[in-house]
Short mmCIF file of C-alpha atoms in Angstrom, two decimals:
data_model
loop_
_atom_site.label_atom_id
_atom_site.label_comp_id
_atom_site.label_asym_id
_atom_site.label_seq_id
_atom_site.Cartn_x
_atom_site.Cartn_y
_atom_site.Cartn_z
CA MET A 1 184.95 149.22 53.95
CA ARG A 2 182.18 150.35 56.32
CA SER A 3 182.17 153.71 58.17
CA PRO A 4 182.35 153.90 62.11
CA ARG A 5 179.09 155.45 61.38
CA LEU A 6 177.40 152.40 59.88
CA ARG A 7 178.85 150.43 62.68
CA TYR A 8 177.56 152.38 65.46
CA LEU A 9 174.29 152.27 63.53
CA ALA A 10 173.85 148.70 63.09
CA ALA A 11 172.87 147.26 66.51
CA ALA A 12 169.99 150.07 67.09
CA ALA A 13 168.85 149.86 63.14
CA ALA A 14 168.83 146.15 63.03
CA PRO A 15 165.29 145.42 63.71
CA LEU A 16 164.63 148.86 62.38
CA ILE A 17 165.26 148.64 59.16
CA PHE A 18 162.68 145.75 58.06
CA LEU A 19 159.66 148.32 59.73
CA ALA A 20 158.17 150.75 57.39
CA GLY A 21 156.37 152.38 60.22
CA CYS A 22 159.70 153.20 61.87
CA SER A 23 160.98 155.57 59.18
CA PRO A 24 161.43 159.19 60.10
CA GLU A 25 159.73 161.98 58.77
CA SER A 26 161.51 164.39 56.73
CA SER A 27 162.79 167.58 58.85
CA GLY A 28 162.26 169.91 56.27
CA ASP A 29 165.12 172.00 57.20
CA GLY A 30 167.43 171.28 54.38
CA ASP A 31 168.80 168.14 56.11
CA ASP A 32 166.21 165.83 54.59
CA ALA A 33 165.87 162.24 53.33
CA ALA A 34 167.02 163.27 49.93
CA ALA A 35 170.55 164.49 51.50
CA THR A 36 171.27 160.98 52.79
CA SER A 37 171.52 159.55 48.98
CA ALA A 38 175.08 159.81 46.83
CA PRO A 39 176.03 162.88 45.01
CA GLY A 40 174.39 163.27 41.74
CA ASP A 41 171.08 161.77 42.96
CA ASP A 42 168.83 164.41 41.08
CA ALA A 43 169.15 161.70 38.20
CA ALA A 44 167.82 158.88 40.72
CA THR A 45 164.65 160.08 40.82
CA SER A 46 163.71 160.19 37.11
CA ALA A 47 166.09 157.02 36.67
CA PRO A 48 164.04 154.17 34.91
CA PRO A 49 164.15 150.80 36.45
CA ASN A 50 167.42 149.05 35.56
CA GLY A 51 167.50 146.42 38.55
CA ASP A 52 167.76 142.64 37.74
CA LEU A 53 168.56 140.43 40.80
CA ALA A 54 169.52 137.76 38.21
CA ASP A 55 172.78 140.45 37.83
CA ILE A 56 173.44 140.18 41.75
CA ALA A 57 175.28 137.48 43.52
CA VAL A 58 176.72 137.52 46.93
CA ASP A 59 180.62 136.80 47.79
CA THR A 60 181.00 134.86 50.62
CA GLU A 61 184.90 134.29 50.19
CA GLY A 62 185.52 137.05 52.96
CA ASP A 63 185.48 137.67 56.47
CA GLU A 64 181.96 138.99 55.70
CA PRO A 65 179.45 138.49 52.82
CA ALA A 66 179.33 141.23 50.13
CA LEU A 67 176.97 142.12 47.23
CA THR A 68 178.36 141.90 43.40
CA TRP A 69 177.20 142.92 40.36
CA ASP A 70 178.21 141.32 37.26
CA ASP A 71 180.85 139.94 39.23
CA GLU A 72 182.21 143.18 40.25
CA PRO A 73 181.92 144.87 43.65
CA PHE A 74 178.14 145.99 43.76
CA SER A 75 179.62 149.52 44.18
CA ASP A 76 181.45 149.57 40.76
CA GLY A 77 177.88 148.31 38.89
CA ASP A 78 175.82 150.97 37.11
CA LEU A 79 174.46 152.95 40.14
CA PRO A 80 171.53 153.52 40.58
CA PHE A 81 170.12 149.88 40.98
CA VAL A 82 166.65 150.74 40.39
CA ALA A 83 163.72 148.06 41.14
CA ALA A 84 160.33 148.37 39.17
CA GLY A 85 158.66 146.07 42.08
CA THR A 86 159.87 143.80 44.68
CA GLN A 87 162.17 141.10 43.54
CA THR A 88 163.31 138.06 45.42
CA ARG A 89 165.60 135.19 44.40
CA THR A 90 166.71 131.99 46.02
CA LEU A 91 170.39 131.73 45.97
CA THR A 92 170.66 128.56 48.31
CA GLU A 93 167.60 126.02 49.27
CA GLY A 94 167.80 124.73 52.96
CA ASP A 95 166.19 121.73 54.21
CA GLY A 96 164.74 122.89 57.68
CA ASP A 97 161.32 123.54 58.63
CA GLU A 98 159.38 125.79 56.44
CA VAL A 99 158.27 129.14 57.38
CA ALA A 100 154.45 129.40 58.02
CA GLU A 101 152.55 132.72 57.68
CA GLY A 102 152.69 134.70 60.96
CA ASP A 103 155.72 132.86 62.32
CA GLU A 104 158.43 134.40 64.14
CA VAL A 105 161.93 134.27 61.72
CA GLU A 106 165.04 134.45 62.79
CA VAL A 107 167.51 135.44 60.03
CA GLN A 108 171.02 137.19 59.48
CA TYR A 109 171.27 139.90 57.09
CA LEU A 110 173.11 142.47 54.83
CA ALA A 111 171.14 145.56 53.44
CA VAL A 112 173.09 147.59 50.64
CA ASN A 113 171.62 150.92 49.37
CA GLY A 114 170.79 150.41 45.47
CA THR A 115 171.47 154.16 44.86
CA SER A 116 174.72 154.87 46.63
CA GLY A 117 176.14 151.20 46.77
CA ASP A 118 176.93 151.61 50.32
CA GLU A 119 176.32 149.01 52.79
CA LEU A 120 173.38 150.10 55.41
CA VAL A 121 173.40 147.26 58.16
CA SER A 122 175.06 144.23 58.33
CA THR A 123 174.65 141.43 61.46
CA PHE A 124 177.09 139.12 60.19
CA PRO A 125 180.11 140.95 61.55
CA ASN A 126 179.07 140.22 64.95
CA ASP A 127 177.15 137.01 64.28
CA GLU A 128 174.10 138.53 65.39
CA SER A 129 170.63 137.77 64.24
CA VAL A 130 166.87 139.29 63.92
CA THR A 131 163.78 137.89 64.49
CA LEU A 132 161.25 139.40 62.41
CA ALA A 133 157.50 138.81 63.35
CA LEU A 134 155.70 138.18 60.11
CA GLY A 135 152.30 138.97 61.96
CA ASN A 136 153.62 142.51 62.48
CA GLU A 137 151.85 144.75 60.02
CA ALA A 138 154.55 147.13 60.01
CA LEU A 139 156.96 144.89 58.81
CA PHE A 140 157.58 145.50 54.72
CA PRO A 141 155.20 143.44 52.85
CA ALA A 142 158.11 141.65 51.02
CA PHE A 143 159.12 139.91 53.99
CA ARG A 144 155.39 139.08 55.28
CA GLU A 145 154.59 138.10 51.88
CA GLY A 146 157.52 136.23 50.76
CA LEU A 147 159.25 134.58 53.54
CA PRO A 148 156.32 132.24 54.09
CA GLY A 149 157.27 129.10 52.25
CA THR A 150 160.72 129.42 52.51
CA ALA A 151 162.62 126.98 54.74
CA VAL A 152 165.26 127.30 57.38
CA GLY A 153 168.60 127.23 55.41
CA ASP A 154 167.26 129.16 52.69
CA GLU A 155 169.72 132.11 51.49
CA LEU A 156 167.75 134.65 49.73
CA LEU A 157 168.21 137.88 47.35
CA MET A 158 165.53 140.70 47.53
CA ALA A 159 165.09 144.04 46.11
CA ILE A 160 162.68 146.47 47.33
CA PRO A 161 161.88 149.76 45.61
CA ALA A 162 161.10 152.99 47.82
CA SER A 163 157.24 152.92 46.89
CA GLU A 164 157.42 149.25 48.77
CA ALA A 165 159.98 150.16 51.78
CA PHE A 166 160.44 153.52 53.54
CA GLY A 167 158.49 155.54 50.90
CA GLU A 168 159.06 159.11 50.18
CA ALA A 169 160.14 159.91 53.62
CA GLY A 170 163.26 157.81 53.43
CA ASN A 171 165.12 157.02 56.39
CA PRO A 172 167.89 159.02 56.90
CA GLN A 173 168.95 157.32 60.24
CA LEU A 174 169.87 154.57 58.06
CA GLY A 175 170.96 156.39 55.28
CA VAL A 176 168.19 155.84 52.93
CA GLY A 177 166.65 158.16 50.62
CA PRO A 178 162.89 158.62 49.14
CA THR A 179 164.00 157.09 46.07
CA ASP A 180 165.99 154.47 47.01
CA THR A 181 165.78 150.72 46.05
CA VAL A 182 167.34 148.76 49.38
CA LEU A 183 168.83 145.15 48.66
CA PHE A 184 168.83 142.48 51.10
CA TYR A 185 170.96 139.32 51.38
CA LEU A 186 169.00 137.12 54.03
CA ALA A 187 169.94 133.76 55.76
CA VAL A 188 166.78 131.95 57.31
CA GLN A 189 168.26 130.39 60.41
CA ASN A 190 165.05 129.49 62.29
CA THR A 191 161.43 129.64 62.44
CA TRP A 192 158.38 129.17 65.25
CA GLU A 193 154.85 129.83 65.76
CA PRO A 194 154.44 132.78 68.37
CA LEU A 195 154.36 132.25 71.67
CA THR A 196 151.29 132.50 73.98
CA GLU A 197 152.88 131.96 77.26
CA ALA A 198 156.42 131.09 78.73
CA GLN A 199 157.72 127.86 77.27
CA GLY A 200 160.98 126.25 78.13
CA GLU A 201 162.89 124.78 81.19
CA GLU A 202 161.51 125.20 84.86
CA VAL A 203 163.83 126.83 87.27
CA GLU A 204 163.59 126.34 90.75
CA PRO A 205 163.60 129.69 92.42
CA GLU A 206 165.93 131.17 95.33
CA GLU A 207 164.23 130.82 98.61
CA GLY A 208 162.95 134.06 100.39
CA LEU A 209 161.44 135.56 97.15
CA PRO A 210 157.75 135.84 95.93
CA THR A 211 155.83 132.48 95.54
CA VAL A 212 154.19 132.54 91.88
CA THR A 213 151.16 130.45 91.26
CA MET A 214 149.78 130.42 87.90
CA GLY A 215 146.14 130.23 87.37
CA ASP A 216 143.46 130.89 84.56
CA ALA A 217 143.64 134.79 84.77
CA GLY A 218 147.40 134.59 84.94
CA PRO A 219 150.00 134.45 88.05
CA GLU A 220 149.00 134.94 91.76
CA ILE A 221 151.82 136.19 93.48
CA ASP A 222 152.48 135.85 97.36
CA VAL A 223 154.51 138.64 98.68
CA GLU A 224 154.03 137.21 102.66
CA GLY A 225 157.20 137.47 104.56
CA VAL A 226 159.53 138.73 101.91
CA GLU A 227 161.59 141.38 102.65
CA ALA A 228 162.60 144.62 100.96
CA PRO A 229 165.32 144.22 98.31
CA GLU A 230 168.60 146.19 98.58
CA GLN A 231 168.99 145.53 94.68
CA LEU A 232 167.26 144.55 91.67
CA VAL A 233 166.27 140.71 91.74
CA THR A 234 166.11 139.06 88.46
CA GLN A 235 164.97 135.38 88.96
CA PRO A 236 163.58 133.06 85.97
CA LEU A 237 160.86 130.58 86.89
CA ILE A 238 161.05 129.37 83.13
CA GLN A 239 164.06 129.25 81.26
CA GLY A 240 163.06 130.30 77.44
CA GLU A 241 164.99 128.35 74.68
CA ARG A 242 164.95 130.86 71.86
CA PRO A 243 167.45 134.18 71.16
CA GLU A 244 168.18 136.39 73.78
CA VAL A 245 166.45 139.67 74.24
CA VAL A 246 168.77 142.50 73.18
CA ALA A 247 168.55 146.28 74.29
CA GLY A 248 166.96 148.18 71.47
CA GLN A 249 164.31 145.29 70.81
CA THR A 250 160.85 145.50 70.87
CA ILE A 251 159.33 142.65 73.16
CA ARG A 252 156.23 141.45 73.48
CA VAL A 253 154.89 140.51 76.83
CA HIS A 254 152.50 139.32 79.33
CA TYR A 255 153.01 140.48 82.80
CA THR A 256 151.32 140.95 86.35
CA GLY A 257 152.59 143.56 88.99
CA VAL A 258 152.06 144.05 92.78
CA LYS A 259 153.33 146.04 95.51
CA LEU A 260 155.69 143.85 97.71
CA SER A 261 154.14 146.15 101.09
CA ASP A 262 150.75 144.69 100.90
CA GLY A 263 150.64 142.63 97.61
CA GLU A 264 147.74 144.66 95.93
CA GLN A 265 148.02 143.94 92.28
CA PHE A 266 147.94 147.15 90.21
CA ASP A 267 148.41 146.01 86.60
CA SER A 268 148.18 142.68 84.62
CA SER A 269 148.08 142.29 80.81
CA TRP A 270 146.40 139.03 81.35
CA GLU A 271 143.52 140.51 83.07
CA ARG A 272 143.39 142.49 79.95
CA GLY A 273 143.43 139.62 77.92
CA GLU A 274 146.19 140.64 75.36
CA PRO A 275 150.15 141.25 75.73
CA THR A 276 151.73 144.22 75.73
CA GLU A 277 154.74 145.41 73.33
CA PHE A 278 157.27 148.05 73.81
CA PRO A 279 161.01 149.01 73.36
CA ILE A 280 163.63 147.20 75.96
CA GLY A 281 166.98 148.52 77.07
CA VAL A 282 166.53 152.13 75.83
CA GLY A 283 164.70 154.20 78.67
CA GLN A 284 161.12 153.72 77.58
CA VAL A 285 160.06 151.60 80.43
CA ILE A 286 161.36 151.47 84.49
CA ALA A 287 164.81 150.50 85.15
CA GLY A 288 164.24 147.34 86.62
CA TRP A 289 162.69 146.16 83.49
CA ASP A 290 165.56 147.57 81.37
CA GLU A 291 168.07 145.77 83.37
CA GLY A 292 166.11 142.55 84.12
CA LEU A 293 165.01 141.60 80.91
CA VAL A 294 167.74 142.20 78.23
CA GLY A 295 169.53 139.19 78.01
CA GLN A 296 166.59 137.06 79.19
CA PRO A 297 165.75 134.40 76.25
CA VAL A 298 162.43 134.57 74.80
CA GLY A 299 160.17 131.98 76.10
CA SER A 300 161.19 132.92 79.86
CA ARG A 301 158.86 133.56 82.71
CA VAL A 302 160.66 135.97 84.60
CA LEU A 303 160.20 137.34 88.46
CA LEU A 304 161.32 140.64 89.17
CA VAL A 305 161.63 142.34 92.83
CA VAL A 306 162.23 146.05 92.02
CA PRO A 307 163.69 148.61 94.20
CA ALA A 308 161.45 151.64 94.39
CA GLU A 309 164.56 153.42 93.10
CA GLU A 310 164.28 151.63 90.03
CA ALA A 311 160.62 151.57 89.35
CA TYR A 312 159.00 154.47 89.74
CA GLY A 313 161.63 156.30 92.31
CA GLU A 314 161.63 157.20 96.19
CA LEU A 315 159.12 159.45 97.78
CA PRO A 316 160.17 163.11 97.72
CA GLU A 317 161.91 164.29 101.00
CA GLU A 318 160.15 166.64 103.04
CA THR A 319 161.51 170.38 102.58
CA GLU A 320 160.83 173.18 104.89
CA GLY A 321 158.07 171.55 106.45
CA GLN A 322 156.36 170.75 102.95
CA THR A 323 156.11 167.45 101.14
CA ALA A 324 155.78 167.71 97.44
CA ALA A 325 153.44 165.42 95.54
CA PRO A 326 155.24 162.19 94.38
CA ALA A 327 155.51 162.17 90.60
CA HIS A 328 153.82 158.78 90.41
CA GLU A 329 151.30 156.87 92.49
CA LEU A 330 153.57 154.09 92.68
CA ALA A 331 156.70 156.10 93.74
CA GLY A 332 158.59 154.90 97.10
CA GLU A 333 156.92 151.23 96.33
CA ASP A 334 159.25 148.12 95.94
CA LEU A 335 157.47 146.28 93.36
CA VAL A 336 156.89 142.69 92.08
CA PHE A 337 156.31 141.40 88.63
CA VAL A 338 155.66 138.09 86.65
CA VAL A 339 156.75 138.56 83.17
CA ASP A 340 156.35 135.98 79.91
CA ILE A 341 158.73 136.94 77.33
CA LEU A 342 156.65 135.88 73.97
CA GLY A 343 158.65 137.77 71.65
CA ALA A 344 161.19 140.01 70.66
CA SER A 345 161.63 141.83 67.16
#
């Protein structure tokens, strides 16, 4: 049975477990990566490779899939399971589209610590999925190199040694020590080429909103006659057809922003010539973006009209005849954005 801690971590950790670059550094205060492994892990540091995926299977009879080792629960096997190098085994061959290099691949997965036998993260209990961007250099090489050539419908087992996963730092957040092999069961659900612009069904916007005209250098936004918003306005202009953005993901977007007061453009990734990436729904961007983009399908083009309090804040109030300098040059401004959501992982 999975612990409440692991259930709590699942949503936040699901995208991160595939990224070597996201592993935390050891704190050096005694509560380091090695402390996350099972008792007796000193032996694991010198344990010879004994891991063979031919001995591992997946039990799908219960409510959730679980790994077995020689037909017994994985945790009852001859732990630690130590792989000398990345291993991949196809359990079921699908008949869907083939995954190409650089694709974005939607998967469900279960991850298990080969040292302790503990389940780390599973997307199956809540019927969730994760999108892996195979063009992301931070993604484990096992996925960037092993998933191209598979097909939608494939079910795979992977064993990835520490040296090819999180390395000597381990990943304390996930409960992975510096010598732990991680095993994955993956079900490939979909695959597609990365988007360069919004793609989906056009949506007729509500009246009274800024008008948007797409040009070669991105959107032109006309704010003439538009009233200041009392609250955030989120208006899809194109409804995407890919999975919805989930808080905690990193999204890839093109965007342009203008001030509602005079229509002056203050930023545009289109003009810079490349999209930008950032975590969403976790307070790393303005509140209007966190609220307005989470839940939108990838592929969408979204018009956001953001009141100042959900952008860069209101102007400071005058106190005893003095006004403090604003924290941001756009403080006090209602803002308008057009955002193409190109990917989320």
